[in-house]
Each structure stands twice: as structure tokens, then as C-alpha cells.
Amino acid sequence: MSRYDALRARALDLFRAGVEAADPSHSVVRSLREAPLPAPGPGGRVSVVAFGKAAPLMARAALSVIDADETLIVTVDGLAVDLPGADVHFASHPVPDKRGEAAAREVLRRAQALGPQDRLLALVSGGASALLPAPVEGVSLADKIAVNRLLLASGAEIGETNLVRQSLSRLKGGGLARAAAPAGILSLILSDVVEGDLGIVASGPTAAPLGSEADAAALLRRFGLWEKVPDTVRRHLERAHPPRSLPPVDNRLIGSNALSLAAMARACAGAKQVAEPLVGDVSDAAETVLAHWPQPGGAVLFGGETTVRIAGDGLGGRNQELSLRVAALARARGLPGDFVFLSGGTDGRDGPTDAAGGLVDGATLSRMREAGVDPTEALARNDSYHALKASGDLILMPPTGTNVADLQVLLRL
């Protein structure tokens, strides 16, 4: 039995407290009871569209409060959905696929069929940017996938990535709201981004766009991607486009990273809660974690969403790579080894893996090397998944049904 076992269990308990605070069911019910969806006009109907990683739970909660004439759910593979009468679509994340494109067409078809007497309840959660690709005319799904892969590997932050996604989509950047107008629209949003910007969550299907096509082109140039994206994308972004206005929408933020971080703090008396979000490249974020190294018996809590610049051919996610970098940097700096550090995605999935993140301690690197894995080489190849698997430091859990970005816990014995 390791001397770190109790501390590792404590870190996992705190992480779960943060995840539970983002329970979409409670948030949806509370919002709809405090400010109900306006009743449809004479002869009107209520359409519910739920999309994202929390879509099934949000839809179930909404239908416990309101009566709907139709319900459409679009979510990620692996989630169990048992909601009689709902039209359920599964699609790929983080790289879009044909199933998502078909689901996006159905979402737009239903929205465009609504009239002024009808009401649309949109239930929005993280992941929907990839789940609902609706390319603009002249741009194919393959083109969008190519752009998405370039952005994911570039180190671009989520708002920057979603600016480009919006500019290439008929659904994002307020596209759903424009399609549903003049119906009455209520959108309940579970934020998977730290800032809580409604234009960033799911690329803002019911929010104002983050910028123009010209802004998206400038961003691609800044990241050195302009010559790498397909010709169709460059032609679309270079054309003149009219401003994309937003019709009246009741947008409500019902869950966020900050609320989950506060819940972790309540569950850990005396913990230091770092107010500044943990964002940016994982190498910089690891330095930030070390800058808050606690005294013996201390606890430090973080929330945020980092990025990874992919240079190798390995497997992993931002949370796994951050945890491995913290372990390696702590050893290199000679910091006291009696610690545990957890970095996990609140949706239960980190990148294209079956892990939620990593939970490392002062003996992680030793266990890794004993298993025949060189942590320095693993980081160079962006292969944190296999390295942490070798040391027994992956966080493995079922999908949570929610998503409010990432949470981190640093504890000292």
C-alpha cells in the first residue's frame, strides 16, 4: 500500500465534488421553474433541441418540467439515452463526422419549420461544436475536418478555434437562432469554457458571433495555418459577407467551471482557490501549478482549460499531459516529493482517449521508469496516455453527462 493512497483518494473525492456541482439536471429544472418557457401562441408547438455531452440529462430534466411536441438529442458516442419519444443522434467528438452533419441538417430543418406561434427550447452543452458540423455552401465536411484538426494541433484557445468554426458554419455563431426566428427562443447553456462567454460554448448557436469572416482569416494567418487550410475555406473567408445579426433570444448560463471550483473549495476546508483560470499551453500551466506549491498539509484548487501544441505521434489529452508535466517539473526542480496532483476533464473524457485525465504523485516517474517508459521521451511524443497507463496514474471513469471544462487539485502530505 502506497503512502500516497489516502491523498490520491482525497484528490479524487474533491474532483467528483466539482463534477457533481455541474449536474445538468438540477440546473435545468431550477432555471425552468424560476423562469418558465413562455407558452406557445394559438396553434403553436414546443420543440426541444438538446446537443452536446450533457444533452441526454438536460433533455430528460427539461421534459420533467415542460410538455414538448418534439425532442431531438445529439450527443457523443458511449452515452446511454433512454428517453421515449426522443429522436436521438450520436456523432463524433472532437473530430466531426458524417453522422454529425446529418444531425445538423435535422436540427436546421426543425428550426426552419418553426413559426411565430412556436417555441424553441435549446439545451446547449460543450462538445456541440464538433457534434453538429453544418458547413457553409462551397465548403465540404472534409474541408471543415481538415481545418478543425489544424486548429486542435495549433495550440489555439477555444475561443479562437470557435471563431473559425463559426465562420464556416450555418448553425454556429447564432445560426440556430436565425434559422428558428421568428419563433420564441429560450437557450439554457451549460458552459464548458472558463470565461463563460456564450459565444464560445458550442460555438454559440444561439449567441452573437465572436467575429467576422475577415477576423477568422486573420487568425488563421496569425497561427501560420492560412496556406494549410483548403482552398474552399480561403475563398469563403475572403469573400465579402453581410453582418450576421442575432434575433431576440433568452440565453441563460446555468452551469460553469467557476461554480464547480467553488464546490471543490467548500468540500476542502482551508484550501487555496486560485482565482486566475489555468489556461494556455500545458507547459506554461505546469509552471503556474508549481508557483502555487503548498506547504505540508496544504491544498490548492484550480479550474480552467489548457491547450497542447502537438509535435509527436503519441496519444493523450491536455489533462494527462499537464499532470505528467507537473510530475516531471517537480522532480526537475527538486520540490518535495510528497504530493499528488490531479487534472481531469469534468466530462470524464480527455482528448481522444478513454481517460478523464491524470492523477500523479511523488513516485509517478519512478513507477513509469520501472515499467520501461521514459517520461521525457513520452512528453516529446505527446504520449502522456501510455506513460500514465504504465505508472497506473490514469483517471478512468464513465462519461459524466456534463462538461464544465477542467478541474485540478494539488495536495501535500
Short mmCIF file of N, CA, C and O in Angstrom, two decimals, residues 29-137:
data_model
loop_
_atom_site.label_atom_id
_atom_site.label_comp_id
_atom_site.label_asym_id
_atom_site.label_seq_id
_atom_site.Cartn_x
_atom_site.Cartn_y
_atom_site.Cartn_z
N VAL A 29 -33.76 22.09 -14.32
CA VAL A 29 -35.04 22.15 -13.59
C VAL A 29 -35.17 23.47 -12.84
O VAL A 29 -36.21 24.13 -12.87
N ARG A 30 -34.10 23.86 -12.14
CA ARG A 30 -34.15 25.12 -11.39
C ARG A 30 -34.43 26.30 -12.30
O ARG A 30 -35.28 27.16 -11.98
N SER A 31 -33.76 26.37 -13.45
CA SER A 31 -33.96 27.50 -14.36
C SER A 31 -35.37 27.56 -14.91
O SER A 31 -35.99 28.63 -14.97
N LEU A 32 -35.91 26.40 -15.32
CA LEU A 32 -37.24 26.38 -15.91
C LEU A 32 -38.34 26.65 -14.89
O LEU A 32 -39.42 27.15 -15.23
N ARG A 33 -38.07 26.35 -13.62
CA ARG A 33 -39.07 26.64 -12.58
C ARG A 33 -39.00 28.09 -12.14
O ARG A 33 -40.02 28.70 -11.83
N GLU A 34 -37.81 28.66 -12.12
CA GLU A 34 -37.66 30.06 -11.73
C GLU A 34 -38.19 31.00 -12.80
O GLU A 34 -38.78 32.04 -12.50
N ALA A 35 -37.98 30.66 -14.08
CA ALA A 35 -38.42 31.49 -15.21
C ALA A 35 -38.89 30.55 -16.31
O ALA A 35 -38.10 30.15 -17.16
N PRO A 36 -40.15 30.16 -16.31
CA PRO A 36 -40.64 29.14 -17.24
C PRO A 36 -40.53 29.56 -18.71
O PRO A 36 -40.50 30.75 -19.04
N LEU A 37 -40.48 28.55 -19.57
CA LEU A 37 -40.55 28.78 -21.00
C LEU A 37 -41.91 29.38 -21.32
O LEU A 37 -42.95 28.83 -20.93
N PRO A 38 -41.96 30.52 -22.03
CA PRO A 38 -43.27 31.11 -22.38
C PRO A 38 -44.13 30.12 -23.17
O PRO A 38 -43.61 29.36 -24.00
N ALA A 39 -45.41 30.13 -22.90
CA ALA A 39 -46.33 29.23 -23.58
C ALA A 39 -46.40 29.59 -25.07
O ALA A 39 -46.28 30.76 -25.45
N PRO A 40 -46.58 28.60 -25.94
CA PRO A 40 -46.71 28.90 -27.36
C PRO A 40 -48.00 29.66 -27.64
O PRO A 40 -48.95 29.63 -26.82
N GLY A 41 -48.07 30.33 -28.78
CA GLY A 41 -49.28 31.04 -29.18
C GLY A 41 -50.34 30.07 -29.67
O GLY A 41 -50.13 28.85 -29.70
N PRO A 42 -51.50 30.59 -30.07
CA PRO A 42 -52.58 29.72 -30.55
C PRO A 42 -52.12 28.81 -31.69
O PRO A 42 -51.57 29.27 -32.69
N GLY A 43 -52.30 27.51 -31.51
CA GLY A 43 -51.89 26.56 -32.53
C GLY A 43 -50.40 26.29 -32.57
O GLY A 43 -49.93 25.51 -33.41
N GLY A 44 -49.64 26.92 -31.68
CA GLY A 44 -48.19 26.76 -31.69
C GLY A 44 -47.75 25.49 -30.99
O GLY A 44 -48.51 24.83 -30.30
N ARG A 45 -46.47 25.15 -31.16
CA ARG A 45 -45.91 23.94 -30.55
C ARG A 45 -44.57 24.24 -29.92
O ARG A 45 -43.96 25.28 -30.18
N VAL A 46 -44.12 23.30 -29.10
CA VAL A 46 -42.84 23.44 -28.40
C VAL A 46 -41.87 22.40 -28.96
O VAL A 46 -42.16 21.20 -28.96
N SER A 47 -40.73 22.87 -29.42
CA SER A 47 -39.68 22.00 -29.94
C SER A 47 -38.47 22.08 -29.02
O SER A 47 -38.00 23.18 -28.70
N VAL A 48 -37.97 20.93 -28.59
CA VAL A 48 -36.78 20.86 -27.74
C VAL A 48 -35.63 20.28 -28.56
O VAL A 48 -35.77 19.23 -29.19
N VAL A 49 -34.52 21.01 -28.58
CA VAL A 49 -33.31 20.54 -29.26
C VAL A 49 -32.18 20.56 -28.23
O VAL A 49 -31.84 21.63 -27.72
N ALA A 50 -31.62 19.40 -27.94
CA ALA A 50 -30.53 19.29 -26.96
C ALA A 50 -29.30 18.74 -27.66
O ALA A 50 -29.37 17.71 -28.34
N PHE A 51 -28.17 19.42 -27.50
CA PHE A 51 -26.96 18.93 -28.15
C PHE A 51 -25.74 19.21 -27.29
O PHE A 51 -25.66 20.21 -26.60
N GLY A 52 -24.80 18.26 -27.33
CA GLY A 52 -23.59 18.36 -26.53
C GLY A 52 -23.44 17.14 -25.64
O GLY A 52 -24.25 16.21 -25.66
N LYS A 53 -22.40 17.15 -24.83
CA LYS A 53 -22.10 16.00 -23.99
C LYS A 53 -23.12 15.82 -22.86
O LYS A 53 -23.28 14.72 -22.35
N ALA A 54 -23.79 16.88 -22.48
CA ALA A 54 -24.79 16.79 -21.41
C ALA A 54 -26.21 16.74 -21.96
O ALA A 54 -27.17 16.80 -21.19
N ALA A 55 -26.37 16.59 -23.26
CA ALA A 55 -27.69 16.67 -23.89
C ALA A 55 -28.71 15.70 -23.32
O ALA A 55 -29.86 16.09 -23.04
N PRO A 56 -28.39 14.41 -23.12
CA PRO A 56 -29.42 13.49 -22.61
C PRO A 56 -29.96 13.89 -21.23
O PRO A 56 -31.18 13.88 -21.02
N LEU A 57 -29.06 14.25 -20.31
CA LEU A 57 -29.51 14.63 -18.98
C LEU A 57 -30.29 15.94 -19.01
O LEU A 57 -31.30 16.08 -18.29
N MET A 58 -29.85 16.88 -19.82
CA MET A 58 -30.56 18.15 -19.90
C MET A 58 -31.96 17.96 -20.49
O MET A 58 -32.93 18.56 -20.03
N ALA A 59 -32.06 17.12 -21.51
CA ALA A 59 -33.37 16.88 -22.13
C ALA A 59 -34.31 16.18 -21.16
O ALA A 59 -35.50 16.55 -21.03
N ARG A 60 -33.80 15.18 -20.46
CA ARG A 60 -34.66 14.46 -19.50
C ARG A 60 -35.16 15.42 -18.42
O ARG A 60 -36.34 15.39 -18.05
N ALA A 61 -34.29 16.27 -17.93
CA ALA A 61 -34.69 17.23 -16.89
C ALA A 61 -35.73 18.21 -17.42
O ALA A 61 -36.72 18.51 -16.74
N ALA A 62 -35.52 18.72 -18.63
CA ALA A 62 -36.47 19.69 -19.20
C ALA A 62 -37.85 19.07 -19.37
O ALA A 62 -38.88 19.70 -19.07
N LEU A 63 -37.89 17.82 -19.84
CA LEU A 63 -39.17 17.17 -20.09
C LEU A 63 -39.89 16.76 -18.82
O LEU A 63 -41.06 16.39 -18.85
N SER A 64 -39.19 16.85 -17.68
CA SER A 64 -39.86 16.62 -16.40
C SER A 64 -40.60 17.88 -15.94
O SER A 64 -41.41 17.81 -15.00
N VAL A 65 -40.34 18.99 -16.62
CA VAL A 65 -40.94 20.27 -16.24
C VAL A 65 -41.92 20.78 -17.29
O VAL A 65 -42.95 21.36 -16.96
N ILE A 66 -41.61 20.56 -18.58
CA ILE A 66 -42.45 21.10 -19.65
C ILE A 66 -42.98 19.97 -20.53
O ILE A 66 -42.46 18.86 -20.52
N ASP A 67 -44.01 20.28 -21.30
CA ASP A 67 -44.53 19.36 -22.32
C ASP A 67 -43.98 19.82 -23.67
O ASP A 67 -44.05 21.00 -24.02
N ALA A 68 -43.42 18.89 -24.42
CA ALA A 68 -42.85 19.22 -25.72
C ALA A 68 -43.53 18.40 -26.81
O ALA A 68 -43.94 17.25 -26.59
N ASP A 69 -43.67 19.00 -27.98
CA ASP A 69 -44.25 18.30 -29.11
C ASP A 69 -43.21 17.46 -29.85
O ASP A 69 -43.56 16.49 -30.52
N GLU A 70 -41.95 17.84 -29.76
CA GLU A 70 -40.88 17.07 -30.38
C GLU A 70 -39.58 17.33 -29.63
O GLU A 70 -39.36 18.41 -29.10
N THR A 71 -38.73 16.29 -29.57
CA THR A 71 -37.44 16.40 -28.87
C THR A 71 -36.37 15.75 -29.72
O THR A 71 -36.51 14.60 -30.14
N LEU A 72 -35.30 16.49 -29.95
CA LEU A 72 -34.16 15.99 -30.72
C LEU A 72 -32.92 16.09 -29.84
O LEU A 72 -32.65 17.14 -29.25
N ILE A 73 -32.17 14.99 -29.73
CA ILE A 73 -30.96 14.94 -28.92
C ILE A 73 -29.79 14.56 -29.81
O ILE A 73 -29.86 13.58 -30.55
N VAL A 74 -28.70 15.32 -29.70
CA VAL A 74 -27.46 15.00 -30.42
C VAL A 74 -26.34 14.96 -29.38
O VAL A 74 -26.08 15.96 -28.71
N THR A 75 -25.70 13.80 -29.25
CA THR A 75 -24.67 13.67 -28.22
C THR A 75 -23.56 12.74 -28.67
O THR A 75 -23.56 12.25 -29.79
N VAL A 76 -22.61 12.51 -27.77
CA VAL A 76 -21.41 11.74 -28.12
C VAL A 76 -21.66 10.24 -27.98
O VAL A 76 -22.53 9.81 -27.23
N ASP A 77 -20.87 9.48 -28.69
CA ASP A 77 -20.93 8.02 -28.57
C ASP A 77 -20.63 7.61 -27.14
O ASP A 77 -19.82 8.24 -26.45
N GLY A 78 -21.27 6.55 -26.70
CA GLY A 78 -20.97 5.99 -25.39
C GLY A 78 -21.93 6.39 -24.29
O GLY A 78 -21.90 5.81 -23.21
N LEU A 79 -22.79 7.39 -24.54
CA LEU A 79 -23.76 7.81 -23.53
C LEU A 79 -25.05 7.01 -23.69
O LEU A 79 -25.55 6.84 -24.81
N ALA A 80 -25.58 6.54 -22.60
CA ALA A 80 -26.86 5.83 -22.63
C ALA A 80 -28.00 6.84 -22.64
O ALA A 80 -28.03 7.76 -21.82
N VAL A 81 -28.91 6.69 -23.58
CA VAL A 81 -30.04 7.61 -23.69
C VAL A 81 -31.32 6.79 -23.70
O VAL A 81 -31.58 6.04 -24.64
N ASP A 82 -32.11 6.91 -22.65
CA ASP A 82 -33.38 6.21 -22.55
C ASP A 82 -34.47 7.25 -22.32
O ASP A 82 -34.85 7.55 -21.20
N LEU A 83 -34.94 7.82 -23.40
CA LEU A 83 -35.94 8.88 -23.34
C LEU A 83 -36.99 8.61 -24.42
O LEU A 83 -36.82 9.00 -25.57
N PRO A 84 -38.06 7.90 -24.06
CA PRO A 84 -39.07 7.52 -25.05
C PRO A 84 -39.61 8.72 -25.82
O PRO A 84 -39.90 9.77 -25.24
N GLY A 85 -39.71 8.56 -27.13
CA GLY A 85 -40.25 9.61 -27.98
C GLY A 85 -39.23 10.58 -28.52
O GLY A 85 -39.53 11.35 -29.44
N ALA A 86 -38.02 10.57 -27.97
CA ALA A 86 -36.99 11.49 -28.44
C ALA A 86 -36.29 10.92 -29.67
O ALA A 86 -36.09 9.71 -29.79
N ASP A 87 -35.92 11.80 -30.56
CA ASP A 87 -35.13 11.45 -31.74
C ASP A 87 -33.66 11.64 -31.36
O ASP A 87 -33.22 12.77 -31.16
N VAL A 88 -32.91 10.54 -31.23
CA VAL A 88 -31.55 10.59 -30.69
C VAL A 88 -30.54 10.34 -31.81
O VAL A 88 -30.65 9.37 -32.56
N HIS A 89 -29.53 11.21 -31.89
CA HIS A 89 -28.44 11.07 -32.84
C HIS A 89 -27.12 11.04 -32.07
O HIS A 89 -26.92 11.82 -31.14
N PHE A 90 -26.22 10.15 -32.48
CA PHE A 90 -24.87 10.11 -31.93
C PHE A 90 -23.89 10.57 -33.00
O PHE A 90 -24.08 10.30 -34.19
N ALA A 91 -22.83 11.26 -32.57
CA ALA A 91 -21.85 11.77 -33.52
C ALA A 91 -20.47 11.78 -32.88
O ALA A 91 -20.31 11.52 -31.68
N SER A 92 -19.47 12.11 -33.68
CA SER A 92 -18.08 12.02 -33.25
C SER A 92 -17.60 13.32 -32.61
O SER A 92 -18.01 14.41 -32.98
N HIS A 93 -16.68 13.15 -31.65
CA HIS A 93 -16.04 14.27 -30.96
C HIS A 93 -14.62 13.83 -30.58
O HIS A 93 -14.43 12.71 -30.13
N PRO A 94 -13.58 14.64 -30.78
CA PRO A 94 -13.59 16.06 -31.16
C PRO A 94 -13.54 16.32 -32.66
O PRO A 94 -13.64 17.46 -33.09
N VAL A 95 -13.36 15.27 -33.49
CA VAL A 95 -13.33 15.48 -34.94
C VAL A 95 -14.71 15.16 -35.51
O VAL A 95 -15.25 14.07 -35.26
N PRO A 96 -15.34 16.08 -36.26
CA PRO A 96 -16.69 15.85 -36.78
C PRO A 96 -16.75 14.65 -37.73
O PRO A 96 -15.75 14.24 -38.30
N ASP A 97 -17.97 14.11 -37.90
CA ASP A 97 -18.16 13.03 -38.86
C ASP A 97 -19.48 13.22 -39.61
O ASP A 97 -20.23 14.16 -39.36
N LYS A 98 -19.77 12.29 -40.55
CA LYS A 98 -20.97 12.38 -41.38
C LYS A 98 -22.25 12.29 -40.55
O LYS A 98 -23.27 12.89 -40.90
N ARG A 99 -22.20 11.53 -39.46
CA ARG A 99 -23.38 11.43 -38.61
C ARG A 99 -23.73 12.79 -38.01
O ARG A 99 -24.91 13.17 -37.92
N GLY A 100 -22.71 13.53 -37.60
CA GLY A 100 -22.95 14.86 -37.06
C GLY A 100 -23.50 15.80 -38.11
O GLY A 100 -24.36 16.64 -37.82
N GLU A 101 -23.01 15.68 -39.35
CA GLU A 101 -23.51 16.52 -40.42
C GLU A 101 -24.99 16.25 -40.68
O GLU A 101 -25.78 17.18 -40.87
N ALA A 102 -25.38 14.97 -40.65
CA ALA A 102 -26.79 14.63 -40.82
C ALA A 102 -27.63 15.17 -39.67
O ALA A 102 -28.75 15.67 -39.87
N ALA A 103 -27.11 15.07 -38.45
CA ALA A 103 -27.82 15.60 -37.29
C ALA A 103 -27.98 17.11 -37.39
O ALA A 103 -29.04 17.66 -37.05
N ALA A 104 -26.96 17.79 -37.86
CA ALA A 104 -27.03 19.25 -38.00
C ALA A 104 -28.10 19.64 -39.02
O ALA A 104 -28.83 20.62 -38.83
N ARG A 105 -28.18 18.89 -40.10
CA ARG A 105 -29.23 19.18 -41.10
C ARG A 105 -30.61 19.03 -40.47
O ARG A 105 -31.52 19.82 -40.76
N GLU A 106 -30.78 18.01 -39.62
CA GLU A 106 -32.08 17.80 -38.98
C GLU A 106 -32.38 18.93 -37.99
O GLU A 106 -33.54 19.38 -37.89
N VAL A 107 -31.39 19.37 -37.25
CA VAL A 107 -31.59 20.49 -36.33
C VAL A 107 -32.05 21.73 -37.10
O VAL A 107 -33.01 22.41 -36.72
N LEU A 108 -31.37 22.03 -38.20
CA LEU A 108 -31.74 23.20 -39.01
C LEU A 108 -33.13 23.04 -39.62
O LEU A 108 -33.90 24.00 -39.67
N ARG A 109 -33.45 21.84 -40.08
CA ARG A 109 -34.77 21.62 -40.69
C ARG A 109 -35.88 21.90 -39.68
O ARG A 109 -36.87 22.57 -40.00
N ARG A 110 -35.70 21.40 -38.47
CA ARG A 110 -36.73 21.61 -37.45
C ARG A 110 -36.82 23.08 -37.06
O ARG A 110 -37.92 23.61 -36.85
N ALA A 111 -35.70 23.75 -36.95
CA ALA A 111 -35.71 25.16 -36.59
C ALA A 111 -36.40 26.00 -37.66
O ALA A 111 -37.20 26.89 -37.36
N GLN A 112 -36.09 25.72 -38.91
CA GLN A 112 -36.66 26.49 -40.02
C GLN A 112 -38.15 26.26 -40.19
O GLN A 112 -38.84 27.08 -40.80
N ALA A 113 -38.67 25.16 -39.62
CA ALA A 113 -40.10 24.86 -39.73
C ALA A 113 -40.92 25.59 -38.69
O ALA A 113 -42.16 25.56 -38.73
N LEU A 114 -40.27 26.27 -37.74
CA LEU A 114 -40.99 26.95 -36.67
C LEU A 114 -41.53 28.29 -37.14
O LEU A 114 -40.91 28.98 -37.96
N GLY A 115 -42.68 28.67 -36.57
CA GLY A 115 -43.29 29.96 -36.87
C GLY A 115 -43.39 30.83 -35.64
O GLY A 115 -42.96 30.44 -34.54
N PRO A 116 -44.00 32.00 -35.78
CA PRO A 116 -44.06 32.95 -34.65
C PRO A 116 -44.84 32.45 -33.44
O PRO A 116 -44.63 32.92 -32.32
N GLN A 117 -45.75 31.48 -33.64
CA GLN A 117 -46.53 30.95 -32.52
C GLN A 117 -45.79 29.84 -31.77
O GLN A 117 -46.22 29.40 -30.70
N ASP A 118 -44.67 29.39 -32.34
CA ASP A 118 -43.94 28.25 -31.77
C ASP A 118 -42.86 28.70 -30.78
O ASP A 118 -42.45 29.87 -30.77
N ARG A 119 -42.38 27.74 -30.00
CA ARG A 119 -41.31 28.00 -29.04
C ARG A 119 -40.21 26.94 -29.22
O ARG A 119 -40.48 25.76 -29.36
N LEU A 120 -38.96 27.41 -29.20
CA LEU A 120 -37.81 26.53 -29.27
C LEU A 120 -37.06 26.58 -27.95
O LEU A 120 -36.67 27.66 -27.50
N LEU A 121 -36.87 25.41 -27.33
CA LEU A 121 -36.02 25.31 -26.15
C LEU A 121 -34.73 24.63 -26.58
O LEU A 121 -34.73 23.44 -26.93
N ALA A 122 -33.64 25.38 -26.59
CA ALA A 122 -32.33 24.84 -26.93
C ALA A 122 -31.58 24.53 -25.65
O ALA A 122 -31.47 25.38 -24.76
N LEU A 123 -31.06 23.32 -25.55
CA LEU A 123 -30.28 22.88 -24.39
C LEU A 123 -28.86 22.64 -24.87
O LEU A 123 -28.58 21.67 -25.56
N VAL A 124 -27.96 23.53 -24.50
CA VAL A 124 -26.63 23.59 -25.10
C VAL A 124 -25.57 23.21 -24.09
O VAL A 124 -25.54 23.73 -22.97
N SER A 125 -24.68 22.30 -24.48
CA SER A 125 -23.55 21.94 -23.61
C SER A 125 -22.32 21.73 -24.47
O SER A 125 -22.38 21.68 -25.70
N GLY A 126 -21.18 21.61 -23.81
CA GLY A 126 -19.91 21.51 -24.51
C GLY A 126 -19.83 20.30 -25.41
O GLY A 126 -20.45 19.27 -25.17
N GLY A 127 -19.04 20.44 -26.46
CA GLY A 127 -18.85 19.36 -27.41
C GLY A 127 -19.67 19.51 -28.67
O GLY A 127 -19.41 18.85 -29.68
N ALA A 128 -20.67 20.40 -28.64
CA ALA A 128 -21.57 20.52 -29.77
C ALA A 128 -20.90 21.13 -31.00
O ALA A 128 -21.40 20.97 -32.11
N SER A 129 -19.79 21.84 -30.82
CA SER A 129 -19.10 22.39 -31.99
C SER A 129 -18.72 21.28 -32.96
O SER A 129 -18.90 21.40 -34.18
N ALA A 130 -18.19 20.19 -32.42
CA ALA A 130 -17.80 19.06 -33.27
C ALA A 130 -18.99 18.18 -33.63
O ALA A 130 -19.04 17.59 -34.71
N LEU A 131 -19.96 18.08 -32.73
CA LEU A 131 -21.09 17.18 -32.94
C LEU A 131 -22.04 17.64 -34.04
O LEU A 131 -22.74 16.83 -34.63
N LEU A 132 -22.08 18.95 -34.31
CA LEU A 132 -23.04 19.49 -35.27
C LEU A 132 -22.35 20.30 -36.36
O LEU A 132 -22.50 21.53 -36.43
N PRO A 133 -21.61 19.66 -37.24
CA PRO A 133 -20.99 20.40 -38.35
C PRO A 133 -22.03 20.69 -39.44
O PRO A 133 -22.69 19.79 -39.94
N ALA A 134 -22.18 21.95 -39.77
CA ALA A 134 -23.10 22.36 -40.84
C ALA A 134 -22.35 23.31 -41.76
O ALA A 134 -22.50 24.54 -41.68
N PRO A 135 -21.51 22.77 -42.65
CA PRO A 135 -20.63 23.64 -43.46
C PRO A 135 -21.42 24.62 -44.32
O PRO A 135 -22.51 24.32 -44.82
N VAL A 136 -20.85 25.81 -44.48
CA VAL A 136 -21.44 26.79 -45.38
C VAL A 136 -21.33 26.28 -46.81
O VAL A 136 -20.56 25.36 -47.12
N GLU A 137 -22.10 26.89 -47.69
CA GLU A 137 -22.09 26.47 -49.10
C GLU A 137 -20.68 26.62 -49.69
O GLU A 137 -20.01 27.63 -49.48
#
